[in-house]
Structure formats: structure tokens, C-alpha cells
Short mmCIF file of C-alpha atoms and ligand atoms in Angstrom, two decimals:
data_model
loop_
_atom_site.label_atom_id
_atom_site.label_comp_id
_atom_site.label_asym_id
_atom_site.label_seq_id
_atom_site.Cartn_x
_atom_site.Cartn_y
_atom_site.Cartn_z
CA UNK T 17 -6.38 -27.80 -9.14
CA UNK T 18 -5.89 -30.26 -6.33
CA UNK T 19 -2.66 -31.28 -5.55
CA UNK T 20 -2.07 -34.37 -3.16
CA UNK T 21 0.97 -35.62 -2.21
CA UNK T 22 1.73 -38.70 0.05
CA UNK T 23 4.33 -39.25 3.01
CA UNK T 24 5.59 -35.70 2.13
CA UNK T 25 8.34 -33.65 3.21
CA UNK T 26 7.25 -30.39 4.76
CA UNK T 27 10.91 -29.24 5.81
CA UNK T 28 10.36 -26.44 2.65
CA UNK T 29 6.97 -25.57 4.09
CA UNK T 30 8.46 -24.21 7.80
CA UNK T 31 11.05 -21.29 8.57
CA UNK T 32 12.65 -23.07 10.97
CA UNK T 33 13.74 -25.36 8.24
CA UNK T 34 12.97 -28.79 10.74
CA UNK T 35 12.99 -32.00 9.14
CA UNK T 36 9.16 -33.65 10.02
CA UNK T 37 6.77 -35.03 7.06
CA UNK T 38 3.01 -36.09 6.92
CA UNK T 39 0.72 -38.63 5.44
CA UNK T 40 -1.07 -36.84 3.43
CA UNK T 41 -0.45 -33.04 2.10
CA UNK T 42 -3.07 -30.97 -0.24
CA UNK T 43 -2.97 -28.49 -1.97
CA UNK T 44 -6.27 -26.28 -3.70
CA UNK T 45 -7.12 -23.28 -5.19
CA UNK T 46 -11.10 -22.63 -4.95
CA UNK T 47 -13.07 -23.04 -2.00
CA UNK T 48 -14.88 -25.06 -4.35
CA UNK T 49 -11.99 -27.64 -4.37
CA UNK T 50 -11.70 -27.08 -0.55
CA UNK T 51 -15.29 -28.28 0.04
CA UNK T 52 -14.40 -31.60 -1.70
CA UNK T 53 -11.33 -31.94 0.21
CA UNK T 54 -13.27 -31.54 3.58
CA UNK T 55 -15.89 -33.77 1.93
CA UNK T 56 -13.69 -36.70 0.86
CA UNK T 57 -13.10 -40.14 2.21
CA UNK T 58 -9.46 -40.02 2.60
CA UNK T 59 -9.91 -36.61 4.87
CA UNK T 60 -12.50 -38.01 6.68
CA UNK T 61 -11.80 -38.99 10.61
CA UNK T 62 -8.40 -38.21 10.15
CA UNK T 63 -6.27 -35.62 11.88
CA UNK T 64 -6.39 -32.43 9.86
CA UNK T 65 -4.22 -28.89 10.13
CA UNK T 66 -3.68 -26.36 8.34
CA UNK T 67 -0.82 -24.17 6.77
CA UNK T 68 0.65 -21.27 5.60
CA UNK T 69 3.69 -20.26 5.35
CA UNK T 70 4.70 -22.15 7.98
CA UNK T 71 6.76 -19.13 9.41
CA UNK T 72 5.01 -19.18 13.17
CA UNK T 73 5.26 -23.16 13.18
CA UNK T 74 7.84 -25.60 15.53
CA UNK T 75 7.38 -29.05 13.55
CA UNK T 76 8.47 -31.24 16.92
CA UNK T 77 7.99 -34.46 14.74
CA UNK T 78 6.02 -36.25 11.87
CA UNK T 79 2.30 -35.16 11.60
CA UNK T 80 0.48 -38.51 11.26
CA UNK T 81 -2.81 -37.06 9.92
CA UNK T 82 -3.67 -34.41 6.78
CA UNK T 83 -1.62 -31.37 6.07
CA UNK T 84 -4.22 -28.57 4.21
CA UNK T 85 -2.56 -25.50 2.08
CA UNK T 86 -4.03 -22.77 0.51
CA UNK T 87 -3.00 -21.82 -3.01
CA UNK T 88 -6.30 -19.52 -3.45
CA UNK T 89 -4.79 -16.46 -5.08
CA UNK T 90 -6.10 -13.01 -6.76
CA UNK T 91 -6.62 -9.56 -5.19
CA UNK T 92 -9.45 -8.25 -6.15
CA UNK T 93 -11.71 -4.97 -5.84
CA UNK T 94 -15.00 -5.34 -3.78
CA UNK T 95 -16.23 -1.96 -3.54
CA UNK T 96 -15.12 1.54 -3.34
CA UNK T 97 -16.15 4.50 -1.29
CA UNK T 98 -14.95 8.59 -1.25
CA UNK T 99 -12.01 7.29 0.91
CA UNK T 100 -11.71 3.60 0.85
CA UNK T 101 -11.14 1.18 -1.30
CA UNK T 102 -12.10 -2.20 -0.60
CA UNK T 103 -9.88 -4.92 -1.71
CA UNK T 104 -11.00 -8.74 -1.55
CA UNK T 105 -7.58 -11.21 -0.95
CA UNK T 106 -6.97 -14.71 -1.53
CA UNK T 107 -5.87 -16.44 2.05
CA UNK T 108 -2.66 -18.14 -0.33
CA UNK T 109 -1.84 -15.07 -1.29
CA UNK T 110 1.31 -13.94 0.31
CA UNK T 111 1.11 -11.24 2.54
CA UNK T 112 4.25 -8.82 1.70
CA UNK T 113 2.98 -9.37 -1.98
CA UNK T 114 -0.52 -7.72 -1.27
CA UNK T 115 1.11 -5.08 0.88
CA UNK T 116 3.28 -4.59 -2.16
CA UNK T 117 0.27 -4.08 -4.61
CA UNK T 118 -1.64 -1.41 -1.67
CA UNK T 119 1.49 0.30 -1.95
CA UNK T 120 2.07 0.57 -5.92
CA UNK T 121 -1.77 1.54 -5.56
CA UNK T 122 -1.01 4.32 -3.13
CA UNK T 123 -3.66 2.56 -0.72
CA UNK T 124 -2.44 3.60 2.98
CA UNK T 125 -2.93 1.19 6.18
CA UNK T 126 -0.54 -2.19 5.25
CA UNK T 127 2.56 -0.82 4.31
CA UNK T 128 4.12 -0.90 8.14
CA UNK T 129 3.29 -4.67 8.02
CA UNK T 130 5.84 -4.66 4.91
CA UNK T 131 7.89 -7.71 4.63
CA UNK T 132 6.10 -10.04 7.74
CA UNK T 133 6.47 -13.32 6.13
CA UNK T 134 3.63 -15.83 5.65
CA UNK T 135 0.51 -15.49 4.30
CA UNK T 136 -2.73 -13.46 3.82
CA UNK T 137 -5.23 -16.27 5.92
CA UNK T 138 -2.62 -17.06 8.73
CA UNK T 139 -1.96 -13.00 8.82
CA UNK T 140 -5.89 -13.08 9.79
CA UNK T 141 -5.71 -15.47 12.11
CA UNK T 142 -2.86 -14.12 13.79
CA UNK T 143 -3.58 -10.55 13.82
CA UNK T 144 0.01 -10.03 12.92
CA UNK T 145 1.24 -6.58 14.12
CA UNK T 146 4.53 -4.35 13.53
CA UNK T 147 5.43 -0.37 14.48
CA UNK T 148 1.98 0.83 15.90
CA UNK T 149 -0.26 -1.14 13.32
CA UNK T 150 -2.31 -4.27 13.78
CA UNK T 151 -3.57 -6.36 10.56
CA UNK T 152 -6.97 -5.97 12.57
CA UNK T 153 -7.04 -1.73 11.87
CA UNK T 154 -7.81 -2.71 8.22
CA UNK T 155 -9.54 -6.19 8.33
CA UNK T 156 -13.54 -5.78 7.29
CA UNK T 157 -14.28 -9.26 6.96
CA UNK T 158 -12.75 -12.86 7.03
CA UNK T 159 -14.50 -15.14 4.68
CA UNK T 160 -13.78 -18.84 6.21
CA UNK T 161 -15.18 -21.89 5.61
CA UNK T 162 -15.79 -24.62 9.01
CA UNK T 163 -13.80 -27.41 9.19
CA UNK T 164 -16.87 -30.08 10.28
CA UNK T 165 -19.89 -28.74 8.49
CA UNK T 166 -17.89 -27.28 5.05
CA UNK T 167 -20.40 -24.46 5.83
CA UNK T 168 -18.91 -20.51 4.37
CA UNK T 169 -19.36 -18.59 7.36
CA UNK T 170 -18.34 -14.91 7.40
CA UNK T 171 -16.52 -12.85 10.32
CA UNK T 172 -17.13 -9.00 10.65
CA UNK T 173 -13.77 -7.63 12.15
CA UNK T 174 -15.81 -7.38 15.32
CA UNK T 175 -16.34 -11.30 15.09
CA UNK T 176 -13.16 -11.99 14.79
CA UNK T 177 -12.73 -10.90 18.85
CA UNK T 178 -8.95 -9.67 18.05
CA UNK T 179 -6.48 -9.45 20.54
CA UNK T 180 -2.64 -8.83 20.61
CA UNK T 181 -1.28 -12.06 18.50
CA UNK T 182 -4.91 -13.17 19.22
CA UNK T 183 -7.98 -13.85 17.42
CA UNK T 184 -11.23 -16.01 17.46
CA UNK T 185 -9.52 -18.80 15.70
CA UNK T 186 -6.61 -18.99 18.03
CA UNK T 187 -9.13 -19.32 21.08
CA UNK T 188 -12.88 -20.32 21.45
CA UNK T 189 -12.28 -21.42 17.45
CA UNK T 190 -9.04 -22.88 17.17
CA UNK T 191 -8.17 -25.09 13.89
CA UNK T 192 -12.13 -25.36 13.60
CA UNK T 193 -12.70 -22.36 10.04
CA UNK T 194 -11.00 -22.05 7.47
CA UNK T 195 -9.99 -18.77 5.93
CA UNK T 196 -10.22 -18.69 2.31
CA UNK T 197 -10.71 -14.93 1.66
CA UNK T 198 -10.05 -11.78 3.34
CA UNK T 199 -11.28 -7.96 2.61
CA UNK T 200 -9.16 -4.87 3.76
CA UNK T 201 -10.68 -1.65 3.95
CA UNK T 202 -7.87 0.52 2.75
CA UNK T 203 -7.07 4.26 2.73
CA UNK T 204 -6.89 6.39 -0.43
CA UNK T 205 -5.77 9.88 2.01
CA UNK T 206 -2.52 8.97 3.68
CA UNK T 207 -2.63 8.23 7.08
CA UNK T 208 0.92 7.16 7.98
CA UNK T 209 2.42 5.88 11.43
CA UNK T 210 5.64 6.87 11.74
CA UNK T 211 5.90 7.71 15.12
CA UNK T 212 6.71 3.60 16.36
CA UNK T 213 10.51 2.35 16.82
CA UNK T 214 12.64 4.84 14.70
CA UNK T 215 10.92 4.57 11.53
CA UNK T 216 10.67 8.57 12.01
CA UNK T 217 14.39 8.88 12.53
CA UNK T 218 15.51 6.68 9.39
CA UNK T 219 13.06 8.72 7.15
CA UNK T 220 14.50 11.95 7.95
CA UNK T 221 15.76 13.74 5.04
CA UNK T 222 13.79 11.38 2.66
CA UNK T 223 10.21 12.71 1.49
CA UNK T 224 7.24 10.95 3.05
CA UNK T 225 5.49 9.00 0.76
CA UNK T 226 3.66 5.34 1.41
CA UNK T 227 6.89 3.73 -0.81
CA UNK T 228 9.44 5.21 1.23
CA UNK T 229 7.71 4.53 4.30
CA UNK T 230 7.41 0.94 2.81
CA UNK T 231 11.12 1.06 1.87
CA UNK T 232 12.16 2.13 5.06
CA UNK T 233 10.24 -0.45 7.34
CA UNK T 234 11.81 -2.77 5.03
CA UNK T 235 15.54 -1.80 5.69
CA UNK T 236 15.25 -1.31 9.05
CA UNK T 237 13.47 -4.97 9.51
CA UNK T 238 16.68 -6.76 7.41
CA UNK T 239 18.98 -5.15 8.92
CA UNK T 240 17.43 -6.00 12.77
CA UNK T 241 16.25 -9.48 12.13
CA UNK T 242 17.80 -13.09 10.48
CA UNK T 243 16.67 -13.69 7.36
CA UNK T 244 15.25 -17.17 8.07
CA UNK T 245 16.71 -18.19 4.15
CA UNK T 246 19.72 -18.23 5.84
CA UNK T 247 19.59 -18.94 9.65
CA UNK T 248 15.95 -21.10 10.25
CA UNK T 249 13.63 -18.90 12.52
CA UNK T 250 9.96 -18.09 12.78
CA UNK T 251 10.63 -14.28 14.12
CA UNK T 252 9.28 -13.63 17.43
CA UNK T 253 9.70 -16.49 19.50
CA UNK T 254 7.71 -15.11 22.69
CA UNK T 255 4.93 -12.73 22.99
CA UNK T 256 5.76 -9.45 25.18
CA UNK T 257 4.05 -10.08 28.26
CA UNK T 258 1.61 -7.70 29.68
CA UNK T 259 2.51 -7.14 33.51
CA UNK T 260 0.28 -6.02 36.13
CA UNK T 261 0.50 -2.40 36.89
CA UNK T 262 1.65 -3.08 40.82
CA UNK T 263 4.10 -5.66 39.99
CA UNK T 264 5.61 -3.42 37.50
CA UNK T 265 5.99 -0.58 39.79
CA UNK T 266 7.84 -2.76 42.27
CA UNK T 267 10.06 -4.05 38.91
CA UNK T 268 10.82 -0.58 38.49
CA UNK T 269 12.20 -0.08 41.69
CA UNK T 270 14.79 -2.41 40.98
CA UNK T 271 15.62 -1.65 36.88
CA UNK T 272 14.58 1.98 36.65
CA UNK T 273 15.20 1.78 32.97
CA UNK T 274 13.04 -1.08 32.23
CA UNK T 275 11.29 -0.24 29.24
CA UNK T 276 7.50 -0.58 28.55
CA UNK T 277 4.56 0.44 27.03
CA UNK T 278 1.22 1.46 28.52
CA UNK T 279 -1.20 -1.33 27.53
CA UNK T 280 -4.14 0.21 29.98
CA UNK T 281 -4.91 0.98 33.26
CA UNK T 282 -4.11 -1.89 34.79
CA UNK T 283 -1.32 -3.45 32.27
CA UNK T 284 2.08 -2.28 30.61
CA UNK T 285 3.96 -4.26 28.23
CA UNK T 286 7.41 -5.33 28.70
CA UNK T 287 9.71 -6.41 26.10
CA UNK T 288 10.42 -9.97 26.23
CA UNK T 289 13.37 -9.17 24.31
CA UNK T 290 14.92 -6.96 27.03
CA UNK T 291 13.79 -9.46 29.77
CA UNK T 292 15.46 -12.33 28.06
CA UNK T 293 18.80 -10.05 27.30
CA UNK T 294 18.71 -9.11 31.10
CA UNK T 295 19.08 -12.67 31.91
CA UNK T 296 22.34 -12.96 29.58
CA UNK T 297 20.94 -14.96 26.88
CA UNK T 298 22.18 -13.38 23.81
CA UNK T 299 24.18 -15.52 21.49
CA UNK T 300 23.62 -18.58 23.56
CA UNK T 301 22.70 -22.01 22.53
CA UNK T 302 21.42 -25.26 23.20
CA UNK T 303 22.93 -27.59 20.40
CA UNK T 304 22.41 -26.04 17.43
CA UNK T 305 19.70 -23.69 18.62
CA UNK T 306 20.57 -20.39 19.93
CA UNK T 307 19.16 -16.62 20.86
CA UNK T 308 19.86 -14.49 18.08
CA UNK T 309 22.98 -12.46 18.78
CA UNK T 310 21.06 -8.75 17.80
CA UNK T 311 17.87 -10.01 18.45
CA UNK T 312 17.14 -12.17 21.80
CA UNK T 313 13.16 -12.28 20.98
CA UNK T 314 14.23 -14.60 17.71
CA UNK T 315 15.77 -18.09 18.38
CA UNK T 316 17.94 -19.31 15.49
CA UNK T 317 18.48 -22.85 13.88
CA UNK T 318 22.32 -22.66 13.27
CA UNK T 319 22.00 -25.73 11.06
CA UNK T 320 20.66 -28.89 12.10
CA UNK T 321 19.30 -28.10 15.08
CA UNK T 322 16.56 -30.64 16.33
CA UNK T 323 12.82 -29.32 17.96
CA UNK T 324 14.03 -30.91 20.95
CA UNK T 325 16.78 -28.47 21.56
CA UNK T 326 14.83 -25.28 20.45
CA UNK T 327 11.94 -26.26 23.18
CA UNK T 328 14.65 -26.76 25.35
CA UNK T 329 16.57 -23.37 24.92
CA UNK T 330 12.97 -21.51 24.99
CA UNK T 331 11.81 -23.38 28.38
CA UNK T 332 15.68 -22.18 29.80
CA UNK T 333 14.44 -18.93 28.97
CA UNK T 334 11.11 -19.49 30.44
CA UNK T 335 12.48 -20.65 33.25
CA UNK T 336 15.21 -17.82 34.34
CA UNK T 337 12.94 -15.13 33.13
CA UNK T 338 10.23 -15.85 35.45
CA UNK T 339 12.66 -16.81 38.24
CA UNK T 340 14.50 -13.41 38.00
CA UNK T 341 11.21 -11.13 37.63
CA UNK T 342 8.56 -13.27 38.29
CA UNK T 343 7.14 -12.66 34.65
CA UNK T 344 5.73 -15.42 32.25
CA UNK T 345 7.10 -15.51 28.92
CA UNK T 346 4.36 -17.21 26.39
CA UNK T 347 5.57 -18.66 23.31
CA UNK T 348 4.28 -17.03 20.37
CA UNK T 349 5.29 -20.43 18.10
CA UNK T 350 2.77 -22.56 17.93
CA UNK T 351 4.03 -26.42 18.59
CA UNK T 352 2.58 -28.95 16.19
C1 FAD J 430 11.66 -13.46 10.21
C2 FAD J 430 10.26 -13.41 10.76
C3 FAD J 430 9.72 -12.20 11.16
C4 FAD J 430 8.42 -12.12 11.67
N1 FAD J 430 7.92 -10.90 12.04
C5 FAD J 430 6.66 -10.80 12.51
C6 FAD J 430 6.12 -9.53 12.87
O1 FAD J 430 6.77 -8.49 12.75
N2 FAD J 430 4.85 -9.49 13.35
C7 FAD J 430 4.08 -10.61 13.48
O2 FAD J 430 2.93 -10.52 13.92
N3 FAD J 430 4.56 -11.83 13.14
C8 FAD J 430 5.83 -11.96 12.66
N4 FAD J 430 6.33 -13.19 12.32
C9 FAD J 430 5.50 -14.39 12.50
C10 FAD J 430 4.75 -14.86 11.23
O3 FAD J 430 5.23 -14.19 10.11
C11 FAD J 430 3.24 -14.64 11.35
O4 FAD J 430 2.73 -15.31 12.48
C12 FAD J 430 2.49 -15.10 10.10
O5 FAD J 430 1.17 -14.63 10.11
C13 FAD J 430 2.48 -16.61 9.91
O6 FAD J 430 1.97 -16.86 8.62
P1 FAD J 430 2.14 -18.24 7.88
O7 FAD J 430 1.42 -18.16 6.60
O8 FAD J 430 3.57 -18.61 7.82
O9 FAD J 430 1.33 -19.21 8.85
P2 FAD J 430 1.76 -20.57 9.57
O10 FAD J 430 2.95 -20.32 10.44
O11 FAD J 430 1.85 -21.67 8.59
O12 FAD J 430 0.47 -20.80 10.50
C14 FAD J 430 0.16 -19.93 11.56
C15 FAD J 430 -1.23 -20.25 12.09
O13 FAD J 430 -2.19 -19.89 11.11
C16 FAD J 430 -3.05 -21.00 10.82
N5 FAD J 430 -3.43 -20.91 9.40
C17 FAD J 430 -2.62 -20.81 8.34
N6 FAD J 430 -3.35 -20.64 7.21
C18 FAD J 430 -4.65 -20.67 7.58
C19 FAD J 430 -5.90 -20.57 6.88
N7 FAD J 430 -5.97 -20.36 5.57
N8 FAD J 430 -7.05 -20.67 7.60
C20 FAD J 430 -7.01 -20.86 8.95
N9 FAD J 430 -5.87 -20.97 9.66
C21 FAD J 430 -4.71 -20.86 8.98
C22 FAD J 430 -2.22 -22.23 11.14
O14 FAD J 430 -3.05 -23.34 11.43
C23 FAD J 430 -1.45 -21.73 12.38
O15 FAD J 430 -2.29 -21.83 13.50
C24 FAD J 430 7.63 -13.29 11.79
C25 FAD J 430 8.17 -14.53 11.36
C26 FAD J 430 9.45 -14.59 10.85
C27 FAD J 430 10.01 -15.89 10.38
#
């Protein structure tokens, strides 16, 4: 069913918890229903954008345009093989709740992306990633439909050009498909990663199995990061910035124990995190927004925090990282 809405409210719809509304919001559940929407007179020449979860979003005012949300749901099986099982999801679904039904199926390659909020088309689009494991290592194909044309076009993985954070429709694509489906390929031998952060360490003494595994990444993730029910966040509020391999050296020389991790020849990546803590950031604010006091890669809303003061505690940030290593720090929000 299609569900429109007018001059709506979309302060339940980001995990920031901003106060911003639009003219118009919809809501469907086929691609059927989608193709009318993209069709209709009242989308038409109007500015349109699309949401999720609304857990990687920084609402920095109304949206005078069209606000689209999926609510296509069902997981379904597509095909299966001596070791995989294909499984076909619904973009609305949301994500921890399909990594939840691999898991009770004993299908191994989501459950370290356990508990990454939002949902399954954003997750696509994003190439969300967490301890060693990229949504991309199980993607097969992103069904989408094009924004202009209303045309079902289909991505192989390889299609989909992903990157870290990155994708096709966060570059040469950006806000022009659609995702309405995707299919995992998934694992029926286990084929854990346990070897990231200290999943490895909190599992000892507990039997490895994909639910403890699941159970574990879990723990460890509530007890490191604000639960954004409580303090408004949308997680990681920079990406880790790859530095060149020279400049790092000559970093080095300076913090010996700067931490990193080989990206390739050429590039390491650095921790935003630890940059950002280096700088003395922790706990601090701007207003009501401040760097999370266990976490400095998360900026909190403390409660009532305007966009305004969240841009400006991120560009302070910005700005003293880069003047004390010379390093860039991108924001991994998007701003709408
Ligand atoms: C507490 C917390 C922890 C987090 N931890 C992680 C983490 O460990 N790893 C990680 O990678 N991310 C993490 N994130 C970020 C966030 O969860 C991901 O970016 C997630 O994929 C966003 O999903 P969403 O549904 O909320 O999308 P939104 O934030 O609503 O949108 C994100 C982007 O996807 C696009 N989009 C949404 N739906 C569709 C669709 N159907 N078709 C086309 N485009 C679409 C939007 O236009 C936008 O560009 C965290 C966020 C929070 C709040």
C-alpha cells in the first residue's frame, strides 16, 4: 500500500533525532507501487530523496521536495548450491533483522555486521563494514530501479564498483537507482572472522558457533558505542582516512605508536578516532553537540542540539586534525 503523508515530520525517521520535515513523504511496498510513485504528477519535477533508516543522515533543515521510503519486506530463497544458499531481501527490510534470520539459519558471512542499524537497500549502497567484513563479500546482485526512466536495472557485485563506505550509487550514480531488492550469497560451511578488534579475546572460553559469534559482536558493539535511542547519533561520524605511505612514515617519526592498518602499497589507514582523541576532543561540545566520551569517531546530540552546532563541532575537528597532522578527515554523514 501507498502511504503519503503531507508537511511531515521526519524527526522519528533520523538517529540524530533533528527536528526538519518535508512536503511530501511516501511510503510503498512493491516496486510495482514504486513505479507509480516515480510515474505520478505530484512526484514529477520535484526534488526527490530517498530513505532508510535515516541512521547515516544530518537533516540541516526542512527538505522542500519528496521524501521516498521503502517498506518492501520478505526474505526469500533464490537458489541454492552445495555450499551457498542464496537469499533474495527486501531493501525495507531491516538489516540486523536479516542478519538475525542468516544466523537462526546457520548461514555464515553477515553475522559480524550484527546490530549496524538501518536498512537492507541503504546497507547496499553504503557497503557498510564492521570487524574484517564488508556487506560487499556477500552481495551477488542489487536489484534497483532508476529514478528518471522507472527502468529495473540490475547490478552484479562487480557493478556495483565497491569501495570502503563507497559504492556506484554514492559516486558516478548518486540518488539516480533505486534499490528495491538485494541477493546475498551466503555460506552453509562456517567461515568465521574472528581475528578483527577483540572479538577473539571476548569469545574465549565460549564455544564458536555463528550465534555466539553473533552474540558477542553484539555485546561488545553496546557496550563501545551510544545507543542512539538514548543519545541521537548516526555512528561513525568520519571515515578513517587512508594516508599516503611517505607521509605516514614521517607521522611515525613523531607518534611511534600511531596505529594503522595496511590498506596497500601505497596507503595505510589511520583511525580517525585516535587522530581526533590526539587532538583532545573527547567529551567536548559545541552546544548541545559533543564527541562521544568512549568513542571520539561518534558525535552525540545531548538533547536539543541544532545541525548547526554538530557541523560546527565536526568542521573544529576537521580543522585541528588536519592542522596537527596534515590529514583530511571526510565526513561519513551525508548532509541533506
Ligand atoms: C549507532 C550507529 C552505529 C553504526 N555503525 C556502523 C558500522 O559499524 N558500520 C557501518 O558501515 N555503518 C555504521 N553506521 C552507519 C549506518 O548504520 C549505515 O550507513 C546504514 O547503512 C544506513 O542505513 P539507513 O537505512 O539508516 O540509511 P539512511 O541513513 O537513511 O541513508 C543512507 C544513504 O542510503 C540511501 N538510501 C537509503 N535507502 C535507499 C534505497 N532503497 N535505494 C537507494 N538509496 C537508498 C540514502 O539516500 C542515503 O544516501 C552506524 C550508525 C549508527 C547510528
Amino acid at each position: 500500500m501507498i502511504k503519503t503523508e503531507y508537511n511531515y515530520d521526519l524527526l522519528g525517521h533520523n538517529t540524530f533525532h533533528l527536528p526538519a520535515k518535508c512536503d511530501i513523504f511516501i511510503e510503498y511496498s512493491h516496486v510495482e507501487e514504486l513505479l507509480q510513485i516515480l510515474n505520478s504528477e505530484e512526484v514529477k519535477d520535484k526534488p526527490l530523496y530517498h530513505i532508510g533508516g535515516g541512521s547515516n543522515l544530518l537533516f540541516t533543515g526542512d527538505f522542500r521536495g519528496v521524501v521516498l521510503h521503502s517498506a518492501i519486506l520478505g526474505i526469500s530463497i533464490e537458489k541454492e548450491t552445495d555450499d551457498s544458499v542464496f537469499l533474495r531481501c527486501g531493501a525495507g527490510e531491516v538489516w540486523d533483522d536479516f542478519v538475525a534470520c542468516c544466523v537462526s539459519q546457520e548461514l555464515y558471512g553477515a553475522e559480524n555486521l550484527s546490530l549496524i542499524p538501518g536498512e537492507t537497500g541503504a546497507a547496499a549502497v553504503q557497503n557498510i563494514g564492521a570487524y574484517g567484513v564488508e556487506i560487499k563479500d556477500i552481495i551477488e546482485i542489487v536489484e534497483t530501479v532508476e529514478k528518471e526512466s522507472g527502468k529495473v536495472v540490475i547490478f552484479t557485485n562487480e557493478g556495483c564498483r565497491y569501495g570502503y563506505r563507497e559504492s556506484i550509487f554514492k559516486k558516478e550514480l548518486k540518488d539516480k537507482y533505486i534499490v528495491t531488492h538485494v541477493v546475498f550469497r551466503l555460506s552453509k560451511k562456517p567461515m568465521y572472522k574472528l581475528e578483527y578488534g577483540n572479538i577473539s579475546a571476548e569469545m574465549e572460553g565460549k564455544e564458536v558457533t555463528i550465534k555466539n559469534v553473533r552474540e558477542t559482536i553484539i555485546a561488545i558493539r553496546e557496550s563501545k558505542l551510544p545507543d542512539p535511542e538514548e543519545e541521537g547519533n548516526a555512528g561513525s561520524y568520519f571515515m578513517n582516512p587512508f594516508v599516503g605511505m611517505s607521509h605516514f612514515l614521517a607521522l611515525k617519526e613523531y607518534y611511534p605508536q600511531i596505529p594503522h592498518y595496511p590498506v596497500s602499497e601505497e596507503f595505510v589507514k589511520v583511525p580517525a578516532a585516535w587522530l581526533i582523541e590526539q587532538c583532545g576532543w573527547k567529551g567536548k561540545s559545541v552546544g548541545k553537540a559533543a564527541v562521544h566520551d568512549r568513542q571520539c569517531l561518534v558525535l552525540v546530540n545531548k538533547g536539543g542540539a541544532t545541525a548547526s552546532e554538530i557541523v560546527a563541532l565536526a568542521l573544529q575537528i576537521m580543522e585541528s586534525v588536519e592542522s596537527k597532522f596534515s590529514v583530511k578527515l571526510v565526513p561519513e554523514v551525508i548532509y541533506l
